[in-house]
Tab-separated table of C-alpha atoms in Angstrom:
chain	number	residue	atom	x	y	z
A	1	MET	CA	-42.843	29.419	71.221
A	2	SER	CA	-39.253	28.790	72.084
A	3	ASN	CA	-37.759	30.464	68.984
A	4	ARG	CA	-39.427	33.739	69.947
A	5	ALA	CA	-37.947	33.994	73.455
A	6	PRO	CA	-35.130	36.501	72.612
A	7	ILE	CA	-37.618	38.787	70.839
A	8	ASP	CA	-40.026	38.547	73.770
A	9	LEU	CA	-37.349	39.438	76.327
A	10	LYS	CA	-36.096	42.361	74.240
A	11	ARG	CA	-39.614	43.750	73.826
A	12	ARG	CA	-40.382	43.427	77.523
A	13	LYS	CA	-37.091	45.112	78.498
A	14	LEU	CA	-38.006	48.105	76.331
A	15	LEU	CA	-41.483	48.187	77.877
A	16	ILE	CA	-40.000	48.184	81.383
A	17	LEU	CA	-37.797	51.170	80.560
A	18	ALA	CA	-40.725	53.015	78.990
A	19	ALA	CA	-43.084	52.389	81.892
A	20	PHE	CA	-40.597	53.477	84.543
A	21	ALA	CA	-39.998	56.640	82.517
A	22	GLY	CA	-43.748	57.282	82.547
A	23	VAL	CA	-44.135	56.781	78.817
A	24	GLY	CA	-47.390	55.183	77.622
A	25	ALA	CA	-47.753	53.075	74.496
A	26	THR	CA	-49.616	54.508	71.529
A	27	THR	CA	-52.545	52.319	70.560
A	28	GLY	CA	-54.715	54.472	68.330
A	29	LEU	CA	-57.463	54.190	70.960
A	30	SER	CA	-59.172	56.947	72.884
A	31	LEU	CA	-56.916	58.060	75.755
A	32	LYS	CA	-59.595	59.403	78.095
A	33	ALA	CA	-58.872	58.695	81.752
A	34	PHE	CA	-61.002	56.192	83.603
A	35	SER	CA	-63.502	57.536	86.101
A	36	ASP	CA	-62.205	57.804	89.693
A	37	ARG	CA	-65.229	55.826	90.871
A	38	ASN	CA	-64.114	52.602	92.601
A	39	ARG	CA	-60.527	53.834	92.708
A	40	SER	CA	-58.336	52.008	95.249
A	41	GLN	CA	-60.859	49.225	95.756
A	42	PRO	CA	-59.273	45.779	95.137
A	43	ALA	CA	-60.798	44.605	91.874
A	44	LEU	CA	-58.195	42.937	89.658
A	45	ILE	CA	-55.200	40.697	90.236
A	46	GLY	CA	-52.445	39.857	87.798
A	47	ASN	CA	-48.765	39.141	87.610
A	48	ALA	CA	-46.253	41.726	86.480
A	49	LEU	CA	-42.636	42.331	85.563
A	50	GLY	CA	-40.235	44.751	87.223
A	51	GLN	CA	-36.680	45.885	86.734
A	52	ASN	CA	-33.647	43.595	87.068
A	53	LYS	CA	-35.621	40.344	86.752
A	54	GLN	CA	-37.995	41.207	89.587
A	55	TYR	CA	-41.440	39.617	89.469
A	56	TYR	CA	-44.639	40.573	91.265
A	57	THR	CA	-48.264	39.774	91.825
A	58	VAL	CA	-50.273	42.994	91.797
A	59	VAL	CA	-53.683	43.745	93.316
A	60	ALA	CA	-55.208	46.691	91.463
A	61	ASP	CA	-58.355	48.791	91.195
A	62	TRP	CA	-60.620	48.730	88.118
A	63	GLN	CA	-58.309	51.176	86.351
A	64	GLY	CA	-55.334	48.865	86.750
A	65	ASN	CA	-53.636	51.094	89.312
A	66	ALA	CA	-51.623	49.064	91.814
A	67	ILE	CA	-52.856	48.819	95.410
A	68	PHE	CA	-50.474	46.058	96.555
A	69	LYS	CA	-47.359	44.596	94.921
A	70	LEU	CA	-46.131	41.264	96.297
A	71	SER	CA	-42.652	40.126	95.276
A	72	LEU	CA	-42.294	36.605	93.877
A	73	PRO	CA	-39.252	34.318	93.583
A	74	GLU	CA	-39.775	33.831	89.831
A	75	ARG	CA	-42.066	34.922	87.015
A	76	ALA	CA	-45.702	33.915	87.543
A	77	HIS	CA	-48.545	33.392	85.094
A	78	GLY	CA	-52.146	32.825	86.224
A	79	VAL	CA	-54.026	33.647	89.449
A	80	ALA	CA	-56.809	31.762	91.261
A	81	ILE	CA	-59.122	33.801	93.502
A	82	SER	CA	-61.516	32.691	96.244
A	83	GLN	CA	-64.977	34.229	96.643
A	84	GLU	CA	-65.619	35.580	100.118
A	85	SER	CA	-69.421	35.539	99.799
A	86	THR	CA	-69.568	31.797	99.064
A	87	MET	CA	-66.251	30.401	100.329
A	88	GLY	CA	-65.784	32.541	103.423
A	89	PHE	CA	-62.170	33.604	102.844
A	90	VAL	CA	-60.146	36.041	100.715
A	91	ASP	CA	-57.175	34.050	99.433
A	92	ALA	CA	-55.611	34.418	96.007
A	93	VAL	CA	-52.934	32.187	94.534
A	94	ALA	CA	-50.267	33.149	91.986
A	95	PHE	CA	-48.866	30.213	89.986
A	96	ALA	CA	-45.332	30.116	88.630
A	97	ARG	CA	-44.926	30.200	84.860
A	98	ARG	CA	-44.419	26.754	83.321
A	99	PRO	CA	-42.477	24.687	84.148
A	100	GLY	CA	-43.098	26.286	87.534
A	101	HIS	CA	-41.791	25.350	90.950
A	102	PHE	CA	-44.139	27.225	93.319
A	103	PHE	CA	-47.426	28.910	94.015
A	104	GLN	CA	-47.854	31.852	96.385
A	105	VAL	CA	-50.982	32.215	98.544
A	106	PHE	CA	-51.890	35.692	99.807
A	107	ASP	CA	-54.764	37.756	101.224
A	108	TYR	CA	-56.079	39.973	98.417
A	109	ILE	CA	-57.681	42.474	100.820
A	110	THR	CA	-54.614	43.177	102.986
A	111	GLY	CA	-51.851	42.079	100.626
A	112	GLU	CA	-50.394	39.768	103.294
A	113	LYS	CA	-48.441	36.751	102.061
A	114	LYS	CA	-49.681	33.523	103.658
A	115	VAL	CA	-47.845	30.457	102.377
A	116	LEU	CA	-45.463	29.581	99.557
A	117	ILE	CA	-45.955	26.030	98.281
A	118	ASP	CA	-43.149	24.272	96.415
A	119	ALA	CA	-43.764	21.623	93.770
A	120	SER	CA	-42.664	18.128	94.746
A	121	PRO	CA	-39.354	17.029	93.170
A	122	ASP	CA	-41.021	14.979	90.412
A	123	ARG	CA	-43.740	17.523	89.539
A	124	HIS	CA	-43.987	21.010	88.066
A	125	PHE	CA	-46.789	23.554	87.720
A	126	TYR	CA	-48.202	24.707	84.396
A	127	GLY	CA	-49.187	28.207	85.469
A	128	HIS	CA	-52.903	27.977	86.267
A	129	GLY	CA	-55.329	26.811	88.935
A	130	VAL	CA	-58.812	27.361	90.332
A	131	PHE	CA	-60.722	26.937	93.593
A	132	SER	CA	-63.524	24.396	93.843
A	133	GLN	CA	-67.022	25.819	94.057
A	134	ASP	CA	-67.195	25.371	97.846
A	135	GLY	CA	-63.646	26.637	98.420
A	136	ARG	CA	-62.425	23.418	100.054
A	137	TRP	CA	-59.876	22.611	97.367
A	138	LEU	CA	-57.384	24.384	95.184
A	139	LEU	CA	-56.869	22.622	91.849
A	140	ALA	CA	-53.623	23.186	89.914
A	141	THR	CA	-52.525	22.047	86.472
A	142	GLU	CA	-49.329	20.031	86.869
A	143	GLY	CA	-47.006	17.724	84.980
A	144	VAL	CA	-44.697	14.824	85.734
A	145	ARG	CA	-41.096	15.845	85.248
A	146	ASN	CA	-39.292	14.119	82.376
A	147	THR	CA	-42.555	13.037	80.677
A	148	SER	CA	-44.926	16.063	80.912
A	149	GLN	CA	-47.792	13.665	81.662
A	150	GLY	CA	-50.562	15.910	82.902
A	151	LEU	CA	-52.515	15.828	86.123
A	152	ILE	CA	-54.599	18.055	88.347
A	153	GLY	CA	-53.121	18.511	91.815
A	154	VAL	CA	-55.697	18.806	94.606
A	155	TYR	CA	-54.752	20.920	97.638
A	156	ASP	CA	-56.645	21.115	100.939
A	157	VAL	CA	-57.236	24.811	101.700
A	158	ALA	CA	-58.085	24.292	105.387
A	159	ALA	CA	-54.897	22.244	105.879
A	160	GLY	CA	-52.644	25.042	104.714
A	161	TYR	CA	-52.763	23.989	101.054
A	162	HIS	CA	-51.404	20.512	101.713
A	163	LYS	CA	-51.592	18.311	98.619
A	164	VAL	CA	-54.076	15.472	99.152
A	165	ASP	CA	-54.834	14.009	95.717
A	166	GLU	CA	-54.040	13.962	92.010
A	167	TRP	CA	-56.374	13.506	89.021
A	168	HIS	CA	-54.600	11.678	86.182
A	169	GLY	CA	-55.331	10.653	82.600
A	170	ILE	CA	-55.934	14.046	80.989
A	171	GLY	CA	-52.987	13.978	78.586
A	172	ILE	CA	-49.666	15.728	78.148
A	173	GLY	CA	-49.192	19.363	79.117
A	174	PRO	CA	-52.438	20.679	80.669
A	175	HIS	CA	-52.401	24.448	80.904
A	176	GLU	CA	-55.467	26.421	82.031
A	177	ILE	CA	-58.278	24.996	84.179
A	178	ILE	CA	-61.518	26.904	84.769
A	179	ARG	CA	-64.568	26.130	86.901
A	180	LEU	CA	-67.944	26.065	85.168
A	181	ASP	CA	-71.215	27.207	86.735
A	182	ASP	CA	-72.298	23.691	87.741
A	183	GLY	CA	-69.052	23.109	89.649
A	184	SER	CA	-67.426	20.983	86.943
A	185	TYR	CA	-64.226	21.977	85.133
A	186	ALA	CA	-62.754	22.543	81.697
A	187	VAL	CA	-59.030	22.084	81.010
A	188	GLY	CA	-57.011	23.239	78.032
A	189	VAL	CA	-54.551	20.398	77.383
A	190	GLY	CA	-51.681	21.624	75.245
A	191	GLY	CA	-50.297	18.252	74.224
A	192	VAL	CA	-46.670	19.422	74.229
A	193	HIS	CA	-43.923	17.487	76.014
A	194	THR	CA	-41.124	19.881	76.942
A	195	GLN	CA	-37.707	19.931	78.499
A	196	GLY	CA	-37.783	23.248	80.297
A	197	ARG	CA	-39.665	25.264	77.679
A	198	GLU	CA	-38.212	23.428	74.677
A	199	PRO	CA	-40.831	21.299	72.832
A	200	LEU	CA	-39.855	17.677	72.163
A	201	ASN	CA	-42.906	16.050	70.528
A	202	LEU	CA	-44.316	18.459	67.944
A	203	GLU	CA	-44.916	15.610	65.474
A	204	THR	CA	-46.994	13.557	67.922
A	205	MET	CA	-48.958	16.218	69.837
A	206	GLN	CA	-52.435	15.296	71.122
A	207	PRO	CA	-54.020	18.538	72.414
A	208	SER	CA	-57.591	18.506	73.715
A	209	LEU	CA	-60.290	20.472	75.452
A	210	THR	CA	-61.106	18.233	78.412
A	211	ARG	CA	-64.139	18.475	80.669
A	212	LEU	CA	-63.979	17.031	84.190
A	213	SER	CA	-66.665	16.318	86.760
A	214	ARG	CA	-66.529	17.954	90.192
A	215	SER	CA	-64.615	14.934	91.483
A	216	GLY	CA	-62.183	14.728	88.578
A	217	GLU	CA	-63.662	12.101	86.273
A	218	ILE	CA	-63.166	12.774	82.568
A	219	VAL	CA	-66.507	13.708	81.004
A	220	SER	CA	-65.260	14.442	77.485
A	221	GLN	CA	-62.078	15.097	75.521
A	222	VAL	CA	-62.302	16.833	72.152
A	223	GLY	CA	-59.469	17.856	69.849
A	224	LEU	CA	-59.007	19.929	66.722
A	225	SER	CA	-58.270	18.513	63.286
A	226	ASP	CA	-54.922	20.338	63.209
A	227	LYS	CA	-52.848	18.651	65.918
A	228	LYS	CA	-50.254	21.453	65.815
A	229	LEU	CA	-52.755	23.734	67.576
A	230	SER	CA	-51.783	23.481	71.248
A	231	ILE	CA	-54.877	24.317	73.321
A	232	ARG	CA	-53.857	26.772	76.037
A	233	HIS	CA	-56.262	29.371	77.416
A	234	LEU	CA	-59.984	29.280	78.102
A	235	GLY	CA	-63.058	31.484	78.299
A	236	TYR	CA	-66.670	30.772	79.274
A	237	ASN	CA	-69.976	32.463	78.393
A	238	HIS	CA	-72.032	30.947	81.279
A	239	ASP	CA	-74.472	29.357	78.782
A	240	GLY	CA	-72.359	26.228	78.567
A	241	VAL	CA	-70.088	27.436	75.770
A	242	VAL	CA	-66.370	27.080	76.473
A	243	LEU	CA	-63.888	28.907	74.259
A	244	CYS	CA	-60.284	27.840	73.876
A	245	GLY	CA	-57.331	29.821	72.557
A	246	GLN	CA	-54.431	28.071	70.865
A	247	GLN	CA	-50.706	28.381	70.312
A	248	TYR	CA	-49.807	27.206	66.822
A	249	ARG	CA	-46.780	24.897	66.700
A	250	GLY	CA	-46.724	24.263	62.957
A	251	GLU	CA	-45.202	25.996	59.947
A	252	PRO	CA	-44.349	29.656	60.659
A	253	ASP	CA	-45.969	30.874	57.425
A	254	ASP	CA	-49.294	29.118	58.125
A	255	TYR	CA	-51.992	31.078	59.952
A	256	PRO	CA	-54.846	28.810	61.084
A	257	ALA	CA	-57.721	29.854	63.347
A	258	LEU	CA	-56.516	30.242	66.939
A	259	ILE	CA	-59.837	30.232	68.837
A	260	ALA	CA	-62.518	27.536	68.936
A	261	MET	CA	-65.768	27.135	70.858
A	262	GLN	CA	-67.648	24.147	72.202
A	263	ASP	CA	-71.196	23.672	73.435
A	264	VAL	CA	-71.735	21.041	76.133
A	265	GLY	CA	-70.901	17.651	74.627
A	266	GLY	CA	-70.231	19.093	71.175
A	267	GLU	CA	-67.294	19.326	68.802
A	268	LEU	CA	-64.985	22.313	68.575
A	269	THR	CA	-65.945	24.991	66.040
A	270	ASN	CA	-63.390	27.579	64.942
A	271	LEU	CA	-64.098	31.263	65.250
A	272	ASN	CA	-63.817	32.829	61.802
A	273	ALA	CA	-61.290	35.362	60.590
A	274	GLU	CA	-59.209	35.736	57.449
A	275	PRO	CA	-55.694	34.208	57.419
A	276	GLU	CA	-54.137	37.672	57.249
A	277	GLU	CA	-56.147	38.628	60.343
A	278	TRP	CA	-55.003	35.511	62.208
A	279	ALA	CA	-51.460	36.431	61.177
A	280	ARG	CA	-51.751	39.537	63.347
A	281	PHE	CA	-52.004	37.275	66.438
A	282	ASN	CA	-48.573	35.788	65.718
A	283	HIS	CA	-49.647	32.192	66.467
A	284	TYR	CA	-50.655	32.810	70.122
A	285	ILE	CA	-53.760	33.653	72.182
A	286	ALA	CA	-53.121	34.783	75.760
A	287	SER	CA	-56.462	35.651	77.369
A	288	ILE	CA	-60.136	35.251	76.477
A	289	ALA	CA	-63.092	37.154	77.966
A	290	VAL	CA	-66.817	37.017	77.127
A	291	VAL	CA	-69.536	39.678	77.418
A	292	ASP	CA	-72.941	38.415	76.239
A	293	ASP	CA	-72.503	37.529	72.544
A	294	TYR	CA	-69.006	38.995	72.292
A	295	VAL	CA	-65.601	37.330	72.698
A	296	LEU	CA	-62.393	39.302	73.191
A	297	ALA	CA	-58.966	37.670	72.847
A	298	THR	CA	-55.478	39.121	73.286
A	299	SER	CA	-52.065	38.335	71.833
A	300	PRO	CA	-48.868	39.708	73.446
A	301	PRO	CA	-46.590	38.675	70.549
A	302	GLY	CA	-49.156	40.042	68.096
A	303	ASN	CA	-49.545	43.355	69.977
A	304	CYS	CA	-53.279	43.231	69.359
A	305	TYR	CA	-56.704	42.087	70.499
A	306	GLY	CA	-59.790	41.043	68.562
A	307	ILE	CA	-63.535	40.988	69.229
A	308	TRP	CA	-65.867	38.368	67.717
A	309	SER	CA	-69.612	37.799	67.708
A	310	ILE	CA	-70.463	34.251	68.818
A	311	SER	CA	-73.858	34.143	67.099
A	312	GLN	CA	-72.526	35.547	63.821
A	313	ASN	CA	-69.193	33.733	64.157
A	314	ARG	CA	-67.214	36.578	62.673
A	315	LEU	CA	-64.469	38.969	63.670
A	316	LEU	CA	-65.890	42.433	64.356
A	317	GLU	CA	-62.775	44.357	65.419
A	318	LEU	CA	-59.015	43.932	65.387
A	319	ASN	CA	-57.159	46.557	67.434
A	320	SER	CA	-53.520	47.310	68.165
A	321	LEU	CA	-52.321	47.276	71.771
A	322	THR	CA	-48.658	46.879	72.632
A	323	ASP	CA	-48.081	43.555	74.434
A	324	ALA	CA	-51.851	43.032	74.863
A	325	SER	CA	-52.141	40.627	77.800
A	326	GLY	CA	-54.930	40.092	80.337
A	327	ALA	CA	-58.645	40.257	79.552
A	328	ILE	CA	-61.653	39.906	81.857
A	329	SER	CA	-65.316	40.893	81.771
A	330	HIS	CA	-67.319	42.682	84.480
A	331	ASP	CA	-70.781	44.293	84.442
A	332	GLY	CA	-70.960	44.266	80.655
A	333	TYR	CA	-67.497	45.744	80.096
A	334	PHE	CA	-64.225	44.305	78.886
A	335	TYR	CA	-61.075	45.152	80.857
A	336	ILE	CA	-57.715	44.636	79.134
A	337	SER	CA	-54.155	44.886	80.426
A	338	SER	CA	-50.850	45.200	78.608
A	339	GLY	CA	-47.146	44.790	79.150
A	340	SER	CA	-46.770	48.474	78.281
A	341	GLY	CA	-48.768	49.465	81.378
A	342	GLU	CA	-51.767	50.690	79.395
A	343	THR	CA	-55.132	49.381	80.567
A	344	ILE	CA	-58.391	49.513	78.638
A	345	LYS	CA	-62.027	49.553	79.745
A	346	ARG	CA	-64.600	49.285	76.993
A	347	LEU	CA	-68.046	48.138	76.001
A	348	PRO	CA	-67.922	45.378	73.405
A	349	LEU	CA	-68.273	47.710	70.421
A	350	GLU	CA	-67.861	51.277	71.702
A	351	ASN	CA	-66.746	53.721	74.416
A	352	THR	CA	-63.072	52.838	74.781
A	353	LEU	CA	-61.375	54.330	77.850
A	354	ALA	CA	-57.672	53.986	78.569
A	355	ASN	CA	-55.368	54.520	81.535
A	356	GLN	CA	-51.600	54.320	82.060
A	357	SER	CA	-51.122	52.166	85.145
A	358	HIS	CA	-47.281	51.991	85.004
A	359	VAL	CA	-47.600	48.272	85.837
A	360	LEU	CA	-46.029	45.934	83.285
A	361	TRP	CA	-48.826	43.389	83.253
A	362	ASP	CA	-48.106	39.820	82.197
A	363	ASN	CA	-50.415	37.413	80.319
A	364	HIS	CA	-53.519	37.370	82.538
A	365	TRP	CA	-55.887	39.350	84.712
A	366	THR	CA	-58.412	37.826	87.132
A	367	ALA	CA	-61.335	39.761	88.623
A	368	ILE	CA	-62.015	39.577	92.353
A	369	PRO	CA	-65.531	38.069	92.655
A	370	LYS	CA	-68.174	39.870	94.690
């Protein structure tokens, strides 16, 4: 939220100094080193912060150790990754943080930059995108300047990421888009009209979780009863359940549920936790990952992450992690990044392993698909 920006910048500056001095953050977790197995194999991609307002996209191994660092013109947010086995190419795309002006395409095997795409003068990017199932198209969440009316920009991969279409009608301020197993999409629509990053319509917000067909038709749009919950980030359990994480834009002393889940065609159901537990997340969910019945969600401003059971709908763990940021799942494990450089590998309820990567990871991680 805009009134937290000075605190956020101060915290991140301290984390940068600590990481470059080789100092790890204390989390209360086991500090065993990761195994060296799979070291130096490209596995994870995320965006990161450097000194003197330098910004990077980083390709890392499973421990979070950097293999490539690609400089960026501005701070970036999410990353879209192609799948070589089904799409036939190894591109990744880093999207500028909202309201963003660019996305950077690069080869995630060699680290070679390929093309930098600028937003058109009357558009901006919202920080996320995804490839279509066949790899023909890159889809990006975008907004119309001056109104924040949302759309999905469609870019032709074979034509050098030339923009060929737009999907309209999804509402104000779309943020994250993910592809579901059947090739359709889910979009977290935040509902917030902004000038820069300053919100202008908090009293009239209309956030929604929107599902789109493969060709962009709206299949469903479902909101929450509290319209001050701006739907931002998404997770998916591959059984049709989509999870959405919120940023609360209401009263600072209120602590509503920040994560909801939806079966296909259903309403949104909040994940349960006590108000004092939600208070730990400081009104913001950054990343969501799912392993079987378990959901993990991070909060950078809350310096924590939680783990829920979907079937029991209850919070099982709430753990401290300084500037807890990216979260992904792979082979039954959760992998978590942080702005302090600490990375975590763990089973849902046991065997926590930590590593100091010395990379100041930003909000998200994305796993390279095999």
